[in-house]
Tab-separated table of C-alpha atoms and ligand atoms in Angstrom:
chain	number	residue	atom	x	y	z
H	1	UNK	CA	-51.670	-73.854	27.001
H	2	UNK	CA	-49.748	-73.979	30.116
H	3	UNK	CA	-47.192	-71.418	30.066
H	4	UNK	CA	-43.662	-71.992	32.540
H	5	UNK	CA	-41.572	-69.099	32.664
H	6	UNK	CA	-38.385	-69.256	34.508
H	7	UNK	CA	-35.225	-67.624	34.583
H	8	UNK	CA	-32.989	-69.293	32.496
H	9	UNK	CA	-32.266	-72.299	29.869
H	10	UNK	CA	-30.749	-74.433	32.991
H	11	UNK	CA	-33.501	-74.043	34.902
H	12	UNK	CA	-36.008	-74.392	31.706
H	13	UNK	CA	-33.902	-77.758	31.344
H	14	UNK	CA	-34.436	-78.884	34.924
H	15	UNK	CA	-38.011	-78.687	34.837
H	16	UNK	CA	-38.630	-80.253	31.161
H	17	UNK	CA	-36.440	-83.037	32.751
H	18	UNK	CA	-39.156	-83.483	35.677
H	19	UNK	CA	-41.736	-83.591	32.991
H	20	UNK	CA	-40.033	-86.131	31.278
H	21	UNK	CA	-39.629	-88.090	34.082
H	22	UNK	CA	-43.158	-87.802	35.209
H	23	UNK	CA	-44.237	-89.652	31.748
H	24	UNK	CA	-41.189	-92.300	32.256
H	25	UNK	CA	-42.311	-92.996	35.822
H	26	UNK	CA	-46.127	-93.970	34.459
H	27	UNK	CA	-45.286	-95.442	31.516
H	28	UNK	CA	-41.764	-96.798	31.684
H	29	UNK	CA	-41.479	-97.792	27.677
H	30	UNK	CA	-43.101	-94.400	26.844
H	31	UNK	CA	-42.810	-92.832	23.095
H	32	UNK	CA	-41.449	-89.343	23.239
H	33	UNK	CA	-40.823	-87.494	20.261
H	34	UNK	CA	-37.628	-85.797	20.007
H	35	UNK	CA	-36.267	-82.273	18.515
H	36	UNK	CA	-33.332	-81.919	17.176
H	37	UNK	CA	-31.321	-77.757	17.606
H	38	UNK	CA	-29.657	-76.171	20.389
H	39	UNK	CA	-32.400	-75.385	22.654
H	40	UNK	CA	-32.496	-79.411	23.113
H	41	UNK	CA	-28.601	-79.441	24.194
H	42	UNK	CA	-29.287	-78.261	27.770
H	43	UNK	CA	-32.341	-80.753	28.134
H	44	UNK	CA	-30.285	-83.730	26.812
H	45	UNK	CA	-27.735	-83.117	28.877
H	46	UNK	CA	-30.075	-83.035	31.981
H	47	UNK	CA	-31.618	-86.211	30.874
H	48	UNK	CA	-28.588	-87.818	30.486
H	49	UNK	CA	-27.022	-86.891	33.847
H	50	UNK	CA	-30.095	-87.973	35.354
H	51	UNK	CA	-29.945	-91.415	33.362
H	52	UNK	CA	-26.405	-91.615	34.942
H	53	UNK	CA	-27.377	-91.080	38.178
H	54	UNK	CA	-30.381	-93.092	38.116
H	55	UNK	CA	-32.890	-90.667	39.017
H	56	UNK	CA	-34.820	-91.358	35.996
H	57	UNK	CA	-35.167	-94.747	33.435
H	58	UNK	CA	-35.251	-93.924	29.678
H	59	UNK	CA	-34.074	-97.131	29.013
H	60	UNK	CA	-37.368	-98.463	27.883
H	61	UNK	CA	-38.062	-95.152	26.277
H	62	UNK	CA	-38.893	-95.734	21.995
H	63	UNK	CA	-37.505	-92.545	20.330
H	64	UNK	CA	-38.916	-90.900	17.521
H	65	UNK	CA	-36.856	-88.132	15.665
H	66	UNK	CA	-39.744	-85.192	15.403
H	67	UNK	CA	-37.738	-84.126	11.712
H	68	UNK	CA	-34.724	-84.530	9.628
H	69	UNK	CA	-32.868	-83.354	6.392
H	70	UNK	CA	-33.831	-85.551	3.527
H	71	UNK	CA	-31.418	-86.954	1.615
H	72	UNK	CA	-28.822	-87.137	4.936
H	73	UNK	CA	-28.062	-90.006	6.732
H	74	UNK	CA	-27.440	-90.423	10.400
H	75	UNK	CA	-23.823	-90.532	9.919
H	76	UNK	CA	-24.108	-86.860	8.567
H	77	UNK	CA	-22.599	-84.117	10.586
H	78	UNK	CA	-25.525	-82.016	10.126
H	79	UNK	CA	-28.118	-85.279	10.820
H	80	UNK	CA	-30.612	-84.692	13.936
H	81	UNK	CA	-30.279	-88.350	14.307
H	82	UNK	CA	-26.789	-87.826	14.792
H	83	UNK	CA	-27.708	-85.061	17.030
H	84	UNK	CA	-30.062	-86.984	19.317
H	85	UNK	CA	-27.635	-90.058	19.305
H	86	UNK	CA	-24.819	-87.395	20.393
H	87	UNK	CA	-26.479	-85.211	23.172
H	88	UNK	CA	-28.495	-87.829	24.661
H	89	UNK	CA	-28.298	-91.751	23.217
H	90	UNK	CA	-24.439	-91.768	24.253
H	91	UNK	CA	-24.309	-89.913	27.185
H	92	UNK	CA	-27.369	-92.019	28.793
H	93	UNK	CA	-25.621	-95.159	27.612
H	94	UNK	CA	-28.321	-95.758	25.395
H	95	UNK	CA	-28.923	-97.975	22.812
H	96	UNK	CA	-29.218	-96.758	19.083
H	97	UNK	CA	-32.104	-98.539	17.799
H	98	UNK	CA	-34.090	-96.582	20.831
H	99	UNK	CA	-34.093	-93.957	17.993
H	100	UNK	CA	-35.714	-93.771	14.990
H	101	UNK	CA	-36.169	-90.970	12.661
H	102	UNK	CA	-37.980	-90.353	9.422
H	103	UNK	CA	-36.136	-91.427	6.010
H	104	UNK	CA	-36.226	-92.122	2.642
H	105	UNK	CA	-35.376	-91.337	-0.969
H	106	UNK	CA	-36.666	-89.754	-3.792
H	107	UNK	CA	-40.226	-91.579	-4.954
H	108	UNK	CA	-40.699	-93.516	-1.833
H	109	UNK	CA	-40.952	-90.608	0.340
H	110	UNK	CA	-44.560	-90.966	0.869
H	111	UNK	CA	-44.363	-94.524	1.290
H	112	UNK	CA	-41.367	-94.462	4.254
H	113	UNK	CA	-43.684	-91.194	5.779
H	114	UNK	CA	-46.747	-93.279	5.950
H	115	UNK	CA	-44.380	-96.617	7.082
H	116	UNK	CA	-43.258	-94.153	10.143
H	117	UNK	CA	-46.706	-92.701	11.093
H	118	UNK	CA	-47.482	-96.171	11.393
H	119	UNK	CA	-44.184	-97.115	14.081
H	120	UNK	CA	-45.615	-94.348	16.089
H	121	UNK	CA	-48.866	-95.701	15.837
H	122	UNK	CA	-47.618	-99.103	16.706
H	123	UNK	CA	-45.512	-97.726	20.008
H	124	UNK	CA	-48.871	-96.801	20.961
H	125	UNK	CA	-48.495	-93.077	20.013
H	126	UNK	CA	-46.125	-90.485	21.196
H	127	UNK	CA	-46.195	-89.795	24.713
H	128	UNK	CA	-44.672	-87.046	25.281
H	129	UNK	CA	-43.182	-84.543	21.888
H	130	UNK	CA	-40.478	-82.694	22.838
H	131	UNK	CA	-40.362	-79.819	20.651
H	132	UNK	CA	-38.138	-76.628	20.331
H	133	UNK	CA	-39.259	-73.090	17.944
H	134	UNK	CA	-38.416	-71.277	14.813
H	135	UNK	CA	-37.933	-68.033	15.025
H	136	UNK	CA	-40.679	-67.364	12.471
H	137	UNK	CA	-42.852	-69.961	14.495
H	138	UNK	CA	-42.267	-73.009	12.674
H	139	UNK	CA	-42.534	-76.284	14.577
H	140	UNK	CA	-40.211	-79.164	13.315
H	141	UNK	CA	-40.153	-77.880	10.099
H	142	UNK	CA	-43.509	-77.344	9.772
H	143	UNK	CA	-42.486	-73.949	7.745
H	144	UNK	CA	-45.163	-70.918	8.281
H	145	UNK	CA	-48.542	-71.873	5.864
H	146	UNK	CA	-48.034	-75.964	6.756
H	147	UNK	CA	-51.929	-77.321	6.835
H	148	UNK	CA	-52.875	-77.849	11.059
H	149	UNK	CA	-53.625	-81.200	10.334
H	150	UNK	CA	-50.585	-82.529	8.231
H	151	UNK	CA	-48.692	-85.545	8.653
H	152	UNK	CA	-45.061	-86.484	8.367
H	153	UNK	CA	-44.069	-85.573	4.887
H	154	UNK	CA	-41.549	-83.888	2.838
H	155	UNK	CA	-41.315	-79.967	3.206
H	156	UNK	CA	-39.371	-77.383	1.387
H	157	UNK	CA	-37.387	-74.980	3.325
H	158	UNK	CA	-38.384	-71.195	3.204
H	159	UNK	CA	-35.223	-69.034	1.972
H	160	UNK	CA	-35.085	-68.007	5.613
H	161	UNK	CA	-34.577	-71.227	7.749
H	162	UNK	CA	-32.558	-72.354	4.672
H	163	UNK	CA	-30.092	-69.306	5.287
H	164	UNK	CA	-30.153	-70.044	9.176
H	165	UNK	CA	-29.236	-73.115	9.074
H	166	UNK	CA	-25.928	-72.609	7.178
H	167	UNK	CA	-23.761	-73.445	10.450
H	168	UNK	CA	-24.752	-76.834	10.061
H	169	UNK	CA	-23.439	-77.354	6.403
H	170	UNK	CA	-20.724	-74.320	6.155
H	171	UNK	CA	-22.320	-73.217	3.272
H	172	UNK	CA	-25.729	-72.040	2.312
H	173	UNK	CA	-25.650	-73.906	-1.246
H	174	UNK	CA	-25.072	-77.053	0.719
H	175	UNK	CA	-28.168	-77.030	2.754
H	176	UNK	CA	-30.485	-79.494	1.939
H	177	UNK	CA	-33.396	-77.834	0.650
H	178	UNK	CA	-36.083	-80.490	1.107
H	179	UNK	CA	-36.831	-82.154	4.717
H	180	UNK	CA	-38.843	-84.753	6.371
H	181	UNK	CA	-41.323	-83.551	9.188
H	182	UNK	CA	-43.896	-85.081	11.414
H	183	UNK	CA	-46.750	-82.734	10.606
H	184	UNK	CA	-48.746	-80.872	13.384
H	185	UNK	CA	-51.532	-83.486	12.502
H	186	UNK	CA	-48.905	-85.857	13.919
H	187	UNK	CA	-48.233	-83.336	16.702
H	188	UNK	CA	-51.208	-82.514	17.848
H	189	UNK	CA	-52.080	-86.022	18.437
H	190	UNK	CA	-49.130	-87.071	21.056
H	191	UNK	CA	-50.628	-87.122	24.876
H	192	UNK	CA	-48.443	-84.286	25.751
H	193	UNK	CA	-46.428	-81.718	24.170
H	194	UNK	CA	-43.059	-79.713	25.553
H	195	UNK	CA	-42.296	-76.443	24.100
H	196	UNK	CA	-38.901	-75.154	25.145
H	197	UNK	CA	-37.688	-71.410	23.820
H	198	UNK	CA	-34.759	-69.298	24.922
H	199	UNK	CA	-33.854	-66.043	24.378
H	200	UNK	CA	-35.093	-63.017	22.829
H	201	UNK	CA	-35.090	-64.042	19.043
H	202	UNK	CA	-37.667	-66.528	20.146
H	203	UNK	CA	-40.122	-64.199	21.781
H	204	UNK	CA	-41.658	-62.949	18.845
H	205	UNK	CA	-42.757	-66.651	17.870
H	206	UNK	CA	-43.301	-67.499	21.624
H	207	UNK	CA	-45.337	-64.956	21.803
H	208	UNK	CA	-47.510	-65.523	18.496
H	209	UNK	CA	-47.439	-69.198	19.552
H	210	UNK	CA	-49.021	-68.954	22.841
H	211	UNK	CA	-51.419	-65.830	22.819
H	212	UNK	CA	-51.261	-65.089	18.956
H	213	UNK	CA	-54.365	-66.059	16.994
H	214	UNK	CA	-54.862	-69.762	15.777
H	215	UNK	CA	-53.028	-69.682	12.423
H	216	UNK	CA	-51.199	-71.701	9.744
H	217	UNK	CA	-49.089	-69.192	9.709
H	218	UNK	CA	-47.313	-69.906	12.901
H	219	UNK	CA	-47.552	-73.134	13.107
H	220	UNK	CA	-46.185	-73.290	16.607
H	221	UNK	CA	-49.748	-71.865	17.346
H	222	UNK	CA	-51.386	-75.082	16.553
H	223	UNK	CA	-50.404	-75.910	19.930
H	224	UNK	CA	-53.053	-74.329	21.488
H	225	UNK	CA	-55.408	-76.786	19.924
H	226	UNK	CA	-53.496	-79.699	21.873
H	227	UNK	CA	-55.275	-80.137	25.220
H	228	UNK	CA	-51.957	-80.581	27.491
H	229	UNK	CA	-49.346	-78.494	25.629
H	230	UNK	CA	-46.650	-77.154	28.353
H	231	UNK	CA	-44.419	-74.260	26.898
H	232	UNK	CA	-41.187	-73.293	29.018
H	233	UNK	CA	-39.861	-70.790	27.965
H	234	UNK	CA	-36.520	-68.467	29.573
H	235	UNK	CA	-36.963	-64.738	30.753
H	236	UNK	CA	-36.254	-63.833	27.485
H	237	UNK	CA	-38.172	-65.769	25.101
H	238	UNK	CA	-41.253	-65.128	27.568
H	239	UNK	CA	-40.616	-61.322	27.434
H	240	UNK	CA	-43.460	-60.333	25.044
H	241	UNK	CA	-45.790	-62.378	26.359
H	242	UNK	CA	-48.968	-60.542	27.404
H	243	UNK	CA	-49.987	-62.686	30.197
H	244	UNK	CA	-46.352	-63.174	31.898
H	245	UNK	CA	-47.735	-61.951	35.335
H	246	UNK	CA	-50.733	-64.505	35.045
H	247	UNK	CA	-48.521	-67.359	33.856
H	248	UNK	CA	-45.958	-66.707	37.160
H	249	UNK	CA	-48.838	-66.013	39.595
H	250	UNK	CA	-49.806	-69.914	37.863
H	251	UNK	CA	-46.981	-71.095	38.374
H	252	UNK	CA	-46.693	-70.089	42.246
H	253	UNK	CA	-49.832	-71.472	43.037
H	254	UNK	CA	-49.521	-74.462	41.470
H	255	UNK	CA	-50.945	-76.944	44.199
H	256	UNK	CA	-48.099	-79.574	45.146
H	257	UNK	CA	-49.963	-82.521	43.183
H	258	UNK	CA	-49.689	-80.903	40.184
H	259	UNK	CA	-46.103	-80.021	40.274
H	260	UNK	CA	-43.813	-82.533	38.113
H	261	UNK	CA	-41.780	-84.234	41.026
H	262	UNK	CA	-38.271	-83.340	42.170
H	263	UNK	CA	-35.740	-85.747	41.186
H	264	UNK	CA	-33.129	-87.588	43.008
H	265	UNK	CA	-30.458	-89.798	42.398
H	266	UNK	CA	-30.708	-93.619	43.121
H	267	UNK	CA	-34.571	-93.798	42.123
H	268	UNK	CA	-34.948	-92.867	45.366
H	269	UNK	CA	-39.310	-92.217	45.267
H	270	UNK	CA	-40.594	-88.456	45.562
H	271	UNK	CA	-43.153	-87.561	47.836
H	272	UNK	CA	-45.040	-86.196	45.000
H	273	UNK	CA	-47.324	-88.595	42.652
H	274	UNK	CA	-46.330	-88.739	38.732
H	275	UNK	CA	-48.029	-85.772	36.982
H	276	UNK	CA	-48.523	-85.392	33.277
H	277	UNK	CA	-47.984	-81.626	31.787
H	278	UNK	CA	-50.638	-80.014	32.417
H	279	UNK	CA	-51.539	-81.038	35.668
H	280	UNK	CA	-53.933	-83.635	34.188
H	281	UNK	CA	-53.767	-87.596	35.151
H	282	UNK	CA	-54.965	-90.441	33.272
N	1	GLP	C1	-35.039	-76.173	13.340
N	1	GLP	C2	-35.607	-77.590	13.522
N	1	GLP	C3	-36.506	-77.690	14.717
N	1	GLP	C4	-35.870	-76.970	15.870
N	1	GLP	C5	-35.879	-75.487	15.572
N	1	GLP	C6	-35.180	-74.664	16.637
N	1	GLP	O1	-35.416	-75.635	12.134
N	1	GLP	N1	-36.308	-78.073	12.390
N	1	GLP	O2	-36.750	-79.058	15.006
N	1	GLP	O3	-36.637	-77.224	17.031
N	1	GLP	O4	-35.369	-75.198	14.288
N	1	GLP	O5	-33.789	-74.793	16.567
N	1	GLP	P1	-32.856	-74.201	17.678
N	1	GLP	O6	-33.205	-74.907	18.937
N	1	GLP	O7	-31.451	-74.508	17.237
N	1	GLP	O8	-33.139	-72.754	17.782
């Protein structure tokens, strides 16, 4: 895995956005999966700046929501649709149906999985899945002990993610217990995959993710089975990494061709060619 360490979540931010970009500038109507939570906020907001400027096209972009409550609609205060629609959709100008999430009710929860597994498979697979961390290492809400090849499906919240994620609802009995989740099957088999992480209640997980051994029980770790996972991570989610002095010296070295190109406004061109994370071209 390809490990970016940099000093902050606005710098984080401005390079995810350069990755983004690279995939939007060789495939223009490119899938990306996106996360939901606030580690996406300062990303979105990049993106959509960019969008406004024109130094980047997601206007082609097909959307796919990486998880959601079940049971809550888009219109929901809480919803990750509505979250995605908010932070990014709007503020790029956007259209709504360049989202769509996971959904359903009750009984037909397998059905409207297997019915979305198939939209991704029809956009021509994901692209690019953004994707932020649990603090106990869960990715979407792949909870700790979800099978490394799963698909999108309904999960049950641990206790723990269940109690964290009482902002959202105002109170804990209110929090949906059940959720819908592309699986790390799902995951693993986008082209690329963007792990962001800031601050220090991440670094345990960062750290388990990245250089931990290959276990169900942090699923973020199934990420090392993906052959161009990127994870950029902030000073402080990348402080108990083992190998932070390899993955700067990396970093530093990094040949100009593999770099994801600057951006500037006006689709002005870079000098640098498209690269995928990774360093990797089709
Ligand atoms: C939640 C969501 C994930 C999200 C993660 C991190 O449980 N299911 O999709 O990436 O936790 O959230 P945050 O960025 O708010 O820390």
């Amino acid at each position: 895995m390809e490990v970016v360490i940099l000093p902050d979540p606005a710098a984080c931010a401005r390079y995810a956005a350069r990755v983004v970009a690279s995939v939007l500038a060789e495939r223009p109507g490119a899938a990306l999966g996106v996360a939901a939570g606030s580690t996406m906020e300062p990303l979105y907001a990049e993106l959509a700046r960019l969008q406004r400027e024109g130094a980047l096209d997601l206007s082609r972009a097909e959307l796919f929501l990486l998880d959601e409550w079940a049971g809550v609609d888009g219109s929901h205060p809480a919803s990750f649709e509505r979250f995605v629609r908010e932070r990014l959709l709007a503020p790029a100008g956007l259209a709504r149906e360049r989202l769509r999430a996971p959904r359903g009710e009750g009984a037909e929860i397998p059905a409207a999985c297997a019915s979305y597994e198939r939209a991704i498979r029809e956009a021509g697979g994901i692209d690019l899945q953004l994707l932020g961390l649990g603090v106990d290492g869960h990715l979407g809400f792949n909870e700790p002990g979800s099978s490394l090849a799963s698909r999108t499906r309904l999960k049950t919240l641990t206790a723990e993610t269940a109690a964290r994620s009482t902002p959202l609802f105002g109170r804990e009995e209110d929090v949906p217990r059940h959720v819908l989740t592309m699986g790390l099957g799902t995951i693993l088999e986008s082209r690329a995959a963007l792990l962001l992480a800031f601050g220090e209640a991440k670094a345990a997980a960062a750290a388990a993710a990245v250089e931990g051994p290959l276990t169900a029980s942090v699923p973020a770790s199934a990420l090392q089975l993906h052959p161009r996972a990127l994870a950029v991570l902030d000073e402080a989610a990348g402080s108990r990494l083992l190998r932070g002095v390899y993955y700067r010296s990396v970093l530093e070295r990094k040949p100009a061709w593999q770099r994801p190109p600057e951006l500037s406004s006006a689709r002005t061109r870079t000098d640098n060619p498209p690269v995928r994370p990774g360093g990797v071209r089709r």
